[in-house]
Coordinates of N, CA and C in Angstrom, one line a residue:
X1499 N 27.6 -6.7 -25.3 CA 26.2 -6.3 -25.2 C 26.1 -4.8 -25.2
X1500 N 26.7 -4.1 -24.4 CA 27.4 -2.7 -24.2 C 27.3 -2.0 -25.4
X1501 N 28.1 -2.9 -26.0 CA 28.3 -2.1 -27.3 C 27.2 -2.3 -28.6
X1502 N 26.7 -3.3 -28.4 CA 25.6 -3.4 -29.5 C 24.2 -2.2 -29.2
X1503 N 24.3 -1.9 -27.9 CA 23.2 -1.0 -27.4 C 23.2 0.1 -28.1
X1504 N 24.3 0.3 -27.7 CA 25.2 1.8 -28.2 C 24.9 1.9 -29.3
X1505 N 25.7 1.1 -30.3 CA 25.6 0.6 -31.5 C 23.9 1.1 -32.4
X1506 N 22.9 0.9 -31.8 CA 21.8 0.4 -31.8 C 21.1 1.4 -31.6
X1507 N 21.3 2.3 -30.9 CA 20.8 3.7 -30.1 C 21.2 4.6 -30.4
X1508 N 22.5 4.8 -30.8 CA 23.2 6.0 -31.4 C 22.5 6.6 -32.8
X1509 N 22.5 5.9 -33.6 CA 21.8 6.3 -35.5 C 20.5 7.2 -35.1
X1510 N 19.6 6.6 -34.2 CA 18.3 6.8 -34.1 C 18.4 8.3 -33.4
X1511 N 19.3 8.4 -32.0 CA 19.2 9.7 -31.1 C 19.9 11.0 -31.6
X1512 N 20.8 10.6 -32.5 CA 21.6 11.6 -33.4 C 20.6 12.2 -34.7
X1513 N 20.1 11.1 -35.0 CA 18.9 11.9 -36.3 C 18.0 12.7 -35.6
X1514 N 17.2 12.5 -34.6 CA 16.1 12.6 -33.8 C 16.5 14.2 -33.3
X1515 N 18.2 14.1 -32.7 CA 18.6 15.5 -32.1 C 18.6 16.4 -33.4
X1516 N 19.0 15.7 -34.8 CA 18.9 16.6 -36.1 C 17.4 17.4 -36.2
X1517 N 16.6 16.8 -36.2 CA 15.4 17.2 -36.5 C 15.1 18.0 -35.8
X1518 N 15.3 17.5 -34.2 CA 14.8 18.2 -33.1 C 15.1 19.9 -33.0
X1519 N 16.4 19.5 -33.0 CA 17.3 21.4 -33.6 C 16.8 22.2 -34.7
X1520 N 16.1 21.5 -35.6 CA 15.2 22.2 -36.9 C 14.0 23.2 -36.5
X1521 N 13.8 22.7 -34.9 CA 12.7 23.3 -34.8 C 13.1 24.8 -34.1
X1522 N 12.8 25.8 -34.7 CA 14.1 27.0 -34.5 C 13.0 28.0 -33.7
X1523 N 11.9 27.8 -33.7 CA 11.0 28.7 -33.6 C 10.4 28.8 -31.5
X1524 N 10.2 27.0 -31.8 CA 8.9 26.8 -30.4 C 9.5 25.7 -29.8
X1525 N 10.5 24.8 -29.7 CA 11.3 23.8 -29.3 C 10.2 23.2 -28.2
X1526 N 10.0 21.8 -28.8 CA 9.0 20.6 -27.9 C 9.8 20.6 -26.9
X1527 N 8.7 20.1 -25.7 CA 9.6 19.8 -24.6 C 9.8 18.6 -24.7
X1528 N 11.3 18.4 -24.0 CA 12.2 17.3 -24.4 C 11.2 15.8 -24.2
X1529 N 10.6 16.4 -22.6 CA 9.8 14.8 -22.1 C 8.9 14.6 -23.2
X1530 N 8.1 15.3 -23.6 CA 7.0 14.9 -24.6 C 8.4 13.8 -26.2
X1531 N 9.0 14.8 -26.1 CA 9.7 13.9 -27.6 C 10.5 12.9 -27.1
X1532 N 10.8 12.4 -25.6 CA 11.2 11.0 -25.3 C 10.1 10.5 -25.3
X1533 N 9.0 10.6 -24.5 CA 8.0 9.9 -24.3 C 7.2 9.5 -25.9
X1534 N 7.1 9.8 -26.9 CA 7.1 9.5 -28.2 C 8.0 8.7 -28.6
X1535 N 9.0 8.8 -28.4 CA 10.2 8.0 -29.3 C 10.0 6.7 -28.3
X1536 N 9.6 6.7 -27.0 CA 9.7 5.3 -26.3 C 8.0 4.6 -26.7
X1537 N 7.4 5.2 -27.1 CA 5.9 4.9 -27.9 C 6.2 4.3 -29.2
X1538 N 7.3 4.4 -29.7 CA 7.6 4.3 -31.0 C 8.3 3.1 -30.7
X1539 N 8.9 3.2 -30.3 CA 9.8 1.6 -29.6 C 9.2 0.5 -29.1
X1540 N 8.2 1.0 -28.4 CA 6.6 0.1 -28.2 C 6.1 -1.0 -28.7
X1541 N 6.1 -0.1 -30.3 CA 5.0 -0.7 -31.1 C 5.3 -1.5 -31.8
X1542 N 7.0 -1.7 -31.9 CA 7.8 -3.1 -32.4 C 6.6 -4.9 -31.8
X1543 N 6.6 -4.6 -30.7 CA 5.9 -5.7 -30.2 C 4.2 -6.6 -31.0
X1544 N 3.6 -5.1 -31.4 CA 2.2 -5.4 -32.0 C 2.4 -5.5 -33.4
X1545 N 3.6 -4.8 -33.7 CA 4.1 -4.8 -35.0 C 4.7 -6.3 -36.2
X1546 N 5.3 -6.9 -34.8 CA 6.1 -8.1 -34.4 C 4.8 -9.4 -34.4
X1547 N 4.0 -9.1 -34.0 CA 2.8 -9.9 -33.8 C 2.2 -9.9 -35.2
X1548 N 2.0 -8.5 -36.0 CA 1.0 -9.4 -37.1 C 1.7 -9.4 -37.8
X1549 N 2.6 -9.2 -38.2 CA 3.6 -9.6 -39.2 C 3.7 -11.2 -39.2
X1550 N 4.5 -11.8 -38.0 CA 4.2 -13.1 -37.9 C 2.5 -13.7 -38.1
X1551 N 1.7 -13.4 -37.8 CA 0.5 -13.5 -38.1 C 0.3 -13.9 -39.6
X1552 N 0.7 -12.7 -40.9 CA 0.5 -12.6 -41.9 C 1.4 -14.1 -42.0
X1553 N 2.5 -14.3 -42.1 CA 3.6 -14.8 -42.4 C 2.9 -16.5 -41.8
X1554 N 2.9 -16.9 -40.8 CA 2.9 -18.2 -40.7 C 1.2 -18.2 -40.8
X1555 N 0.1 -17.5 -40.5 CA -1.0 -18.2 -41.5 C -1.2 -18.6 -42.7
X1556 N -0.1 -17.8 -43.7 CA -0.2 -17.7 -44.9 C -0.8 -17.0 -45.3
X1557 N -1.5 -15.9 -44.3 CA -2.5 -14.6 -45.7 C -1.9 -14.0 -46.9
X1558 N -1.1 -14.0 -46.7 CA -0.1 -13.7 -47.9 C 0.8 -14.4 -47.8
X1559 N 1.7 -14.7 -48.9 CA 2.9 -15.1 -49.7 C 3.8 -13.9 -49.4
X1560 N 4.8 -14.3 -47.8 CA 5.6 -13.6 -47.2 C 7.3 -13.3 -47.7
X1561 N 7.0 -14.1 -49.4 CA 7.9 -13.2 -50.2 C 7.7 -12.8 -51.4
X1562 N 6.2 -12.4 -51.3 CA 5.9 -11.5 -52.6 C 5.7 -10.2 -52.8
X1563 N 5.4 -9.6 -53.7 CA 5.8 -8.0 -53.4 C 4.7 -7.2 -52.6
X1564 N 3.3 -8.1 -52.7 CA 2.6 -7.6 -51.3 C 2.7 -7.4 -50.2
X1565 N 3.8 -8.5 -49.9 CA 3.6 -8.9 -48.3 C 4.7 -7.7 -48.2
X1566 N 5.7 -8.1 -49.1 CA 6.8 -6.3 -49.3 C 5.7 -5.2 -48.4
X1567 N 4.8 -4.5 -49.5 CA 4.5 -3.3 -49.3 C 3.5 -3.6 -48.0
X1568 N 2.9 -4.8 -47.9 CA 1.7 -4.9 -46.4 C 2.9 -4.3 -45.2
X1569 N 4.1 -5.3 -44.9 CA 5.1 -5.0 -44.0 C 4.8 -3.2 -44.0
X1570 N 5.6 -2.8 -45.0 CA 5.8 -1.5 -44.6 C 4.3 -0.3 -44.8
X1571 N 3.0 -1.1 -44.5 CA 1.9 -0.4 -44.5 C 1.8 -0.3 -43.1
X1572 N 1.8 -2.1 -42.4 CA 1.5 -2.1 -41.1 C 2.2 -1.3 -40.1
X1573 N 3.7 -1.5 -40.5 CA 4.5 -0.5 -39.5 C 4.2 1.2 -39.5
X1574 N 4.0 1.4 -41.0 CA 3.9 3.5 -41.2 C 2.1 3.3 -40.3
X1575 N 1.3 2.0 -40.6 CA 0.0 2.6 -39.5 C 0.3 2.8 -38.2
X1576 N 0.8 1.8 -37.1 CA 1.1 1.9 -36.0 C 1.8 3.5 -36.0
X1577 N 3.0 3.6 -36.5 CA 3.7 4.8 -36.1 C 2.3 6.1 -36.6
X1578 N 1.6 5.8 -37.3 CA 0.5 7.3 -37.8 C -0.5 6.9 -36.3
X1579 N -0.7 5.9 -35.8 CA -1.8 5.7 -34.8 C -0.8 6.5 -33.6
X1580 N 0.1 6.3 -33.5 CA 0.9 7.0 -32.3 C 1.1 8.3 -32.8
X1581 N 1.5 9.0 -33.7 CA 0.9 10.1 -34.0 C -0.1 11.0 -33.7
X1582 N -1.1 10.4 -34.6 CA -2.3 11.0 -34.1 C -3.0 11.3 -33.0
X1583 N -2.8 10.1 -31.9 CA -3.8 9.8 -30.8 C -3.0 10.4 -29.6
X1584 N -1.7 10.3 -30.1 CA -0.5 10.6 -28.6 C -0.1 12.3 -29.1
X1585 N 0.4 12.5 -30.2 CA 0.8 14.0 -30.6 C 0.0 14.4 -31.0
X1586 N -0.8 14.2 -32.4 CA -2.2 15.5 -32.7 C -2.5 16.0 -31.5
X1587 N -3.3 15.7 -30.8 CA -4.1 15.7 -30.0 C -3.6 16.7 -29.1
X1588 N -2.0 16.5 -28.6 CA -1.8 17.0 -27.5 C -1.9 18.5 -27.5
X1589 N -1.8 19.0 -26.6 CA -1.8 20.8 -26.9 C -0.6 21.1 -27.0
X1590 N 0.5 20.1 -26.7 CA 2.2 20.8 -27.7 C 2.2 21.0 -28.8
X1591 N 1.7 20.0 -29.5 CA 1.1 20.0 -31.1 C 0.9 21.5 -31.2
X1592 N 1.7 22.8 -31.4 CA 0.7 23.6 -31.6 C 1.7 24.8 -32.8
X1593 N 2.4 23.9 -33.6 CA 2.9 24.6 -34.8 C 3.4 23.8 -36.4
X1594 N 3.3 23.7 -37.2 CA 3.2 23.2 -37.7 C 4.5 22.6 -38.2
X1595 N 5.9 23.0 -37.3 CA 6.9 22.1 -37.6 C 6.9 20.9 -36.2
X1596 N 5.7 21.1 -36.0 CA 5.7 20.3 -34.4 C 5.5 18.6 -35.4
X1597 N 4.4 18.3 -35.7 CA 4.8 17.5 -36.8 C 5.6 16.6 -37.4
X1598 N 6.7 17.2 -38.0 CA 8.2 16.7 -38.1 C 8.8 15.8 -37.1
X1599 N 8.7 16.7 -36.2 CA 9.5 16.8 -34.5 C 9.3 15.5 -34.1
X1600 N 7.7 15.4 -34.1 CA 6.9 14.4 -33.3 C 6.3 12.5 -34.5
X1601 N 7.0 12.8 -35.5 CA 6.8 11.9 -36.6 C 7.8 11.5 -36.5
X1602 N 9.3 12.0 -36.5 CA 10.5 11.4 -36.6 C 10.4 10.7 -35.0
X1603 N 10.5 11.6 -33.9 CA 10.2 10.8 -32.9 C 10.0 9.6 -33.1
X1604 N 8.9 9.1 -32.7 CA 8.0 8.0 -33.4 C 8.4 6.8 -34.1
X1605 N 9.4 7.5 -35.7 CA 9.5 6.3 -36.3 C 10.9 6.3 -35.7
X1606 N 11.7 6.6 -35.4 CA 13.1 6.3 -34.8 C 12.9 5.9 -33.6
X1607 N 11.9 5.6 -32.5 CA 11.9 4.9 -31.7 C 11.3 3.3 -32.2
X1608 N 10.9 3.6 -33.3 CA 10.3 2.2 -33.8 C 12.1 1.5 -34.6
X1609 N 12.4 2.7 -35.1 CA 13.8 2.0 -35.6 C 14.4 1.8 -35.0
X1610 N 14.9 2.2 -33.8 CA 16.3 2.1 -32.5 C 15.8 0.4 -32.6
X1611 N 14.8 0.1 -31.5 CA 14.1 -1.0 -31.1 C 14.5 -2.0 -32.2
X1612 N 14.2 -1.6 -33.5 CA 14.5 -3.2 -34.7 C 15.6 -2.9 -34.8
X1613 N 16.7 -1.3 -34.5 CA 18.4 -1.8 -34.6 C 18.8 -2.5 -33.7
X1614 N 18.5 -2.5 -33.1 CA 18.9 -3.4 -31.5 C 18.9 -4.7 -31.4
X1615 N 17.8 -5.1 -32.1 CA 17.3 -6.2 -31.9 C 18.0 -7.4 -33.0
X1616 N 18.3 -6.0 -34.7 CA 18.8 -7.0 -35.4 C 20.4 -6.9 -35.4
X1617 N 20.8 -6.6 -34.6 CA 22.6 -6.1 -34.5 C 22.4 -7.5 -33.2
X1618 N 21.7 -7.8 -32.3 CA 22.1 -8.9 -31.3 C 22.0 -9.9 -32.1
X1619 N 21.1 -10.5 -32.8 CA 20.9 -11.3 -34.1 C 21.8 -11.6 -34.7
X1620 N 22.5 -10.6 -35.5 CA 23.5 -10.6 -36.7 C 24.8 -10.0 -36.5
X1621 N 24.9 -9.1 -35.4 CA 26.6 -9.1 -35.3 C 27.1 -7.2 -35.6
X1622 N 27.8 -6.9 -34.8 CA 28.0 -5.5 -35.0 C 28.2 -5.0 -36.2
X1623 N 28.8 -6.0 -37.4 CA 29.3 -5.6 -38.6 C 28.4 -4.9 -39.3
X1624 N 27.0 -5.3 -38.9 CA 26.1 -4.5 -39.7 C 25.7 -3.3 -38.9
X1625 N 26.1 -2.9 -38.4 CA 25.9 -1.3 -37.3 C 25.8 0.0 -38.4
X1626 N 26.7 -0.1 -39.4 CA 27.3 1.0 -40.5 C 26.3 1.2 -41.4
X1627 N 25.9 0.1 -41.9 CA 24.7 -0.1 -42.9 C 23.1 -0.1 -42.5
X1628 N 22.9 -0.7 -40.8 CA 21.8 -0.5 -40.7 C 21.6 1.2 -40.3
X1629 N 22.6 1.7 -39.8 CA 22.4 3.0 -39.7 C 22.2 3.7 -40.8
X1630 N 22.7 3.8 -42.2 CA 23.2 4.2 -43.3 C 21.7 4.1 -43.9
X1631 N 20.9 2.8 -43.8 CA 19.8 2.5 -44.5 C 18.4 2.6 -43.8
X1632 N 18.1 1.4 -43.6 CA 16.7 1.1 -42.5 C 16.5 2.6 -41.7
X1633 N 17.6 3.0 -40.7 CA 17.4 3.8 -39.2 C 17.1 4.9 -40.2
X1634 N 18.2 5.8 -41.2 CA 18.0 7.0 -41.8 C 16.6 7.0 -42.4
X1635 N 16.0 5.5 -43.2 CA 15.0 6.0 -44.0 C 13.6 5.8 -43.0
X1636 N 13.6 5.3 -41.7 CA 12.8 5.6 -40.9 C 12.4 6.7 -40.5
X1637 N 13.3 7.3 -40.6 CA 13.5 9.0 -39.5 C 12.6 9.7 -41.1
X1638 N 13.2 9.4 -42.2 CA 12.5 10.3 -43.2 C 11.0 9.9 -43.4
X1639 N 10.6 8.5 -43.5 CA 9.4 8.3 -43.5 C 8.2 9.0 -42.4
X1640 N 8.9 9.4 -41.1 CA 8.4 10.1 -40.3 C 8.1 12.0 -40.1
X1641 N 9.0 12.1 -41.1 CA 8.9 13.7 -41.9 C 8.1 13.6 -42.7
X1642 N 7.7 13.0 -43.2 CA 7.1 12.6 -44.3 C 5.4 12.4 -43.8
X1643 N 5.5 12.0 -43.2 CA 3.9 11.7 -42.4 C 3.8 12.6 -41.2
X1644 N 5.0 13.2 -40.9 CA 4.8 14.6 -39.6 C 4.2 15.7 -40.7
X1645 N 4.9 15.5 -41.7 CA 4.5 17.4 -42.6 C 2.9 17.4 -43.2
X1646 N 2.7 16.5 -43.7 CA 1.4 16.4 -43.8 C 0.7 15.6 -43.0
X1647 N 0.5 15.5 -42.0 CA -0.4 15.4 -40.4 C -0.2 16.8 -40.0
X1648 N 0.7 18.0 -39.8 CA 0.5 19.0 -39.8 C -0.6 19.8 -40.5
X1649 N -0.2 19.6 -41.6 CA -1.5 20.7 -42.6 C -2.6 20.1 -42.6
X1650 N -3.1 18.6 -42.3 CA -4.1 18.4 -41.5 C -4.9 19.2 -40.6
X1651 N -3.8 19.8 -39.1 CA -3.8 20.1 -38.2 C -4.2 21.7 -38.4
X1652 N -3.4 22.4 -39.2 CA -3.5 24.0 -39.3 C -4.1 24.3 -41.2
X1653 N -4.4 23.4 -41.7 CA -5.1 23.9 -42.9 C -7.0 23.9 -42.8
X1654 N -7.6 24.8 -43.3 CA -8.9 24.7 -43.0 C -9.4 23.9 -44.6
X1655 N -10.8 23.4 -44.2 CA -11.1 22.5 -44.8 C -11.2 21.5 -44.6
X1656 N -11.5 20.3 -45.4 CA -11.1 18.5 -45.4 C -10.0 18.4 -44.9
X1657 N -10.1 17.9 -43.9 CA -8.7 17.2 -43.7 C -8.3 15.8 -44.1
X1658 N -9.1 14.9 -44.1 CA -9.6 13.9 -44.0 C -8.6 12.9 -45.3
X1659 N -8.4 14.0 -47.0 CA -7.5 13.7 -47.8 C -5.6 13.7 -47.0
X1660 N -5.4 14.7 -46.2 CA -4.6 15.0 -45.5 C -4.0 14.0 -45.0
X1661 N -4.7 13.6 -44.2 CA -4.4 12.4 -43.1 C -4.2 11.2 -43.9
X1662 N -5.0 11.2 -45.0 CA -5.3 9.7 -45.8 C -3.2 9.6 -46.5
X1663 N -3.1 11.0 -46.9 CA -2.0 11.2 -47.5 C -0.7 11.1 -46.6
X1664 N -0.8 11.4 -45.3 CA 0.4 11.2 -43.9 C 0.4 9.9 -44.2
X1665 N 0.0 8.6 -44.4 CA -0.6 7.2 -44.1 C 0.2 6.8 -45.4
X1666 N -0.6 7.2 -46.4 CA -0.2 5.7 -47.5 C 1.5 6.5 -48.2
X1667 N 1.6 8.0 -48.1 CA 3.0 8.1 -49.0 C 3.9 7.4 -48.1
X1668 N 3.8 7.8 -47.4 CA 5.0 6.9 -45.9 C 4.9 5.0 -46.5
X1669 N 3.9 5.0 -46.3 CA 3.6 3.3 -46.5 C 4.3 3.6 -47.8
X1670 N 4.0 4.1 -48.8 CA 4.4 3.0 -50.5 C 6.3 3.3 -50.4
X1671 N 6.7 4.8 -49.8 CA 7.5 4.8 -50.1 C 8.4 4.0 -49.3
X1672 N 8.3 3.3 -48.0 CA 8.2 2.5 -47.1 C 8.4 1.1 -48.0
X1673 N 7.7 0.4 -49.0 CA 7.5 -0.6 -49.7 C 8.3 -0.2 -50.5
X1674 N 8.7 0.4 -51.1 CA 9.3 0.5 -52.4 C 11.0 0.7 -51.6
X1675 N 11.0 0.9 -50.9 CA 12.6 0.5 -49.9 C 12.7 -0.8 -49.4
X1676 N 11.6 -1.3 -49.1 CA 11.8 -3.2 -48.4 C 12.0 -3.6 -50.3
X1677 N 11.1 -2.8 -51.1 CA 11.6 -4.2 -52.0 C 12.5 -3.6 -53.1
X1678 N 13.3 -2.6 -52.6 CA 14.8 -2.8 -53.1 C 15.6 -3.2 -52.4
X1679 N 15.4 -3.3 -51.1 CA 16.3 -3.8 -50.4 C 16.4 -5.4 -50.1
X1680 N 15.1 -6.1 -50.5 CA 15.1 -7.6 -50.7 C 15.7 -8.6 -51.6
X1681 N 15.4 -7.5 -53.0 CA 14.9 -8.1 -54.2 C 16.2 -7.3 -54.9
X1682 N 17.1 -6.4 -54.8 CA 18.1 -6.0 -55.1 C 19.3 -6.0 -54.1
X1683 N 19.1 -5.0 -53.2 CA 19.8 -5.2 -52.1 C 21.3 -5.0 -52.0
X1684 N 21.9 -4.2 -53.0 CA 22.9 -3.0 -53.4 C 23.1 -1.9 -53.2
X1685 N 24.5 -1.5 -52.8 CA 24.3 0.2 -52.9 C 24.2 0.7 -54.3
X1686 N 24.0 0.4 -55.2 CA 24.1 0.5 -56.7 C 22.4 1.2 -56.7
X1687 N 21.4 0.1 -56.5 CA 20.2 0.6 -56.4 C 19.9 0.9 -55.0
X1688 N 20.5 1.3 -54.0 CA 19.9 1.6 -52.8 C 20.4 3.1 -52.5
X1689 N 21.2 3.5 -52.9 CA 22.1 4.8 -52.8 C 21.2 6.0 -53.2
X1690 N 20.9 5.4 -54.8 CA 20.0 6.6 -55.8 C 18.9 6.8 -54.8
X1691 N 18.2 6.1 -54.3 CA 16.5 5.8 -53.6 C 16.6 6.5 -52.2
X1692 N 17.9 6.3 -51.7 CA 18.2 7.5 -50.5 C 18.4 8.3 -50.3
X1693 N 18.9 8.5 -51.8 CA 19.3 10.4 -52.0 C 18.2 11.2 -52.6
X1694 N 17.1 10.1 -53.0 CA 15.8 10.7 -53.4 C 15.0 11.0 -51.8
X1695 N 15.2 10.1 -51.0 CA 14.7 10.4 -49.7 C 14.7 11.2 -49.1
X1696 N 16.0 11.5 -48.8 CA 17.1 12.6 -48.1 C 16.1 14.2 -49.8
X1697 N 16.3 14.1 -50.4 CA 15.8 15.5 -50.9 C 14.3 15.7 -50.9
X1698 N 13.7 14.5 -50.6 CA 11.7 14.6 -50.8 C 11.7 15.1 -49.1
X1699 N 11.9 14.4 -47.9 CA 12.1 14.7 -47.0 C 12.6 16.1 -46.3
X1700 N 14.1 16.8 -47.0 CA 14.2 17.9 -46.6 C 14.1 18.7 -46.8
X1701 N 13.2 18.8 -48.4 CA 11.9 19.4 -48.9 C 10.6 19.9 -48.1
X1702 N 10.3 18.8 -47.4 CA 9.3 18.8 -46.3 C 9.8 19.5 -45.3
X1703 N 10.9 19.4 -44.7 CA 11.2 20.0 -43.6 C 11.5 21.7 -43.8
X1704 N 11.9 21.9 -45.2 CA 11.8 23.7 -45.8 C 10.2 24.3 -45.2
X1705 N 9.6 23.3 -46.0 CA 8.5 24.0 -45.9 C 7.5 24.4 -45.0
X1706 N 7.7 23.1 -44.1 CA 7.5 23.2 -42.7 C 8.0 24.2 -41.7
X1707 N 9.1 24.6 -42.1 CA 9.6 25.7 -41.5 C 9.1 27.1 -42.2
X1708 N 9.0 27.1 -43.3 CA 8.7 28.5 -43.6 C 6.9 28.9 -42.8
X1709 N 6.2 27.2 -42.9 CA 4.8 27.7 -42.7 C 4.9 27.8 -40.9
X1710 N 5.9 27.2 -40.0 CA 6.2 27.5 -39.0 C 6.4 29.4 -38.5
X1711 N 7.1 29.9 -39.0 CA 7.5 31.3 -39.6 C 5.8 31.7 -39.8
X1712 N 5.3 31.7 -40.7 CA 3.9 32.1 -40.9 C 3.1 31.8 -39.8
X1713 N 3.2 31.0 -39.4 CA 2.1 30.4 -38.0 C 2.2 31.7 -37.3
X1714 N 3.5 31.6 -36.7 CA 3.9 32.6 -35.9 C 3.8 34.2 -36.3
X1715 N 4.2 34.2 -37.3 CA 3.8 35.8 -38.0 C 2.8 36.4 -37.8
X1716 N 1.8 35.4 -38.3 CA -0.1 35.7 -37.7 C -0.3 36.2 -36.6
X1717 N 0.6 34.9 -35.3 CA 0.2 35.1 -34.0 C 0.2 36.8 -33.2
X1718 N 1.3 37.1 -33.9 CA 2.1 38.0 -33.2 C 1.6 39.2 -33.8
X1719 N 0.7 39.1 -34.5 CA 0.2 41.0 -35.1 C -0.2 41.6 -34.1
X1720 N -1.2 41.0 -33.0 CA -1.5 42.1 -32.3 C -0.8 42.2 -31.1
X1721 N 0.4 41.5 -31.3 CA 1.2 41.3 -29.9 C 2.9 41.7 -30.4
X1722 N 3.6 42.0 -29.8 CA 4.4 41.8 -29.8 C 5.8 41.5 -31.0
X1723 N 6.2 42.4 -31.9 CA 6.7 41.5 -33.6 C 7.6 40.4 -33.0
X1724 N 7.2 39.3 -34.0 CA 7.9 37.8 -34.0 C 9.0 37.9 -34.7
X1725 N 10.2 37.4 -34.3 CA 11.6 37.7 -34.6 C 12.2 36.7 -34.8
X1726 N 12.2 35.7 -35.9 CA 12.7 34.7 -36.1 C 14.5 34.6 -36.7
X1727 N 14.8 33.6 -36.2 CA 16.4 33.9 -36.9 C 16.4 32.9 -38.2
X1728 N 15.9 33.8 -39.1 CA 15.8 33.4 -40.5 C 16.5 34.1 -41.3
X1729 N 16.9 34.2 -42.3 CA 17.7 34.6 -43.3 C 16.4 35.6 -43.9
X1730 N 16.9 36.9 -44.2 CA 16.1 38.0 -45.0 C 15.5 37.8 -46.4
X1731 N 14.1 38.0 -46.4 CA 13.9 37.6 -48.1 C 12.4 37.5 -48.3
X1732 N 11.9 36.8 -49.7 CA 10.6 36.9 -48.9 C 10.3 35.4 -48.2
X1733 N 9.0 35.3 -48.1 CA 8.8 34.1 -46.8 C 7.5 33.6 -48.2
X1734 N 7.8 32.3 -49.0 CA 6.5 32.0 -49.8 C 5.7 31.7 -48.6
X1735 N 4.0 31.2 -49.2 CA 3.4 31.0 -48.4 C 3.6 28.9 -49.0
X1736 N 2.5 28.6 -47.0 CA 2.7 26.8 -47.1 C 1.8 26.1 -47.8
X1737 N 2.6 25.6 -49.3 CA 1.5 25.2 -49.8 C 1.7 23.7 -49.8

């Protein structure tokens, strides 16, 4: 049991410390980014509930490519409702690689919880691969919906497209991983799809960092110059 925990826990706190260390600028406090990732772990339970719901009512045909993409709608909403209501809001939220931080949180506490659960199920063998797949493309799904919940947060204007956008790219791209992973279920077609992840994702996290750098740049005109340990050059702006 020891070891399945471990097993189980490990993928999730090792990504979560990756991201966490990205934040070079304003570093969340630790308890706010447990206290998220144990929110995220949470929400396995309500997540767990309509899923079965869908599935033995029948509202959908629980192996068609809807119920595919519904699955991975319902989970990226819960993790955006924890988001918004528990991190937006908070006054640590207050840079725009905060975001990232607090999105991966979130969905890697929602992924530890289903590694755990399906490694007691099915057996340590799969430890290698649920880490490799499911746990990694959680954590990106939550960069993914941290970076744009940020420019929500610090862009003026509508936000309202913003938010709509944190929500469903997470969700499709979310669906379009359950139904390769169902319906093919290879590293042949699962490999390409991760390595598109892994570059859309740490795309997001560049840029998030540069508009992090700008956030702070602003702050600091009438105060004090801001001195980031960035590499010399110019700084695009976050578009």
């Amino acid at each position: 049991m020891l070891g399945i925990l471990l097993a189980g826990i490990a993928p999730g706190l090792a990504l979560l410390s990756y991201f966490y260390l990205k934040d070079k600028y304003e570093p969340e406090p630790v308890s706010m980014v447990l206290n998220t990732f144990f929110y995220g772990a949470l929400i396995i339970i309500p997540i767990a509930f309509f899923e079965y719901i869908l599935k033995v009512e029948n509202i959908v045909q629980y192996d068609s490519i809807y119920a595919i993409f519904s699955s991975g709608l319902i989970e990226e909403f819960f993790k955006w409702s924890i988001l918004f209501f528990i991190a937006y809001k908070s006054s640590e939220f207050d840079e725009p690689f905060d975001g990232i931080v607090y999105g991966t949180s979130i969905s890697l506490g929602f992924a530890t919880a289903e590694n755990i659960l399906y490694l007691m199920n099915n057996g340590m063998e799969f430890a290698l691969t649920r880490a490799l797949l499911p746990v990694s493309s959680h954590a990106l799904f939550g960069v993914i919906m941290g970076y744009y919940i940020s420019k929500a947060k610090f862009s003026k204007g509508l936000k309202w497209p913003l938010f709509l956008l944190s929500l469903l790219i997470p969700a499709l791209l979310h669906g379009i991983f359950n139904f390769l992973l169902l319906n093919q279920g290879s590293w042949f077609t699962m490999s390409p799809y991760m390595m598109f992840l892994w570059w859309f994702g740490l795309k997001k996290v560049q840029l998030a960092e540069i508009s992090s750098y700008n956030h702070f740049q602003k702050k600091s005109i009438n105060r004090t110059p801001f001195k980031p340990n960035v590499r010399k050059g110019i700084i695009p702006t976050y578009k």
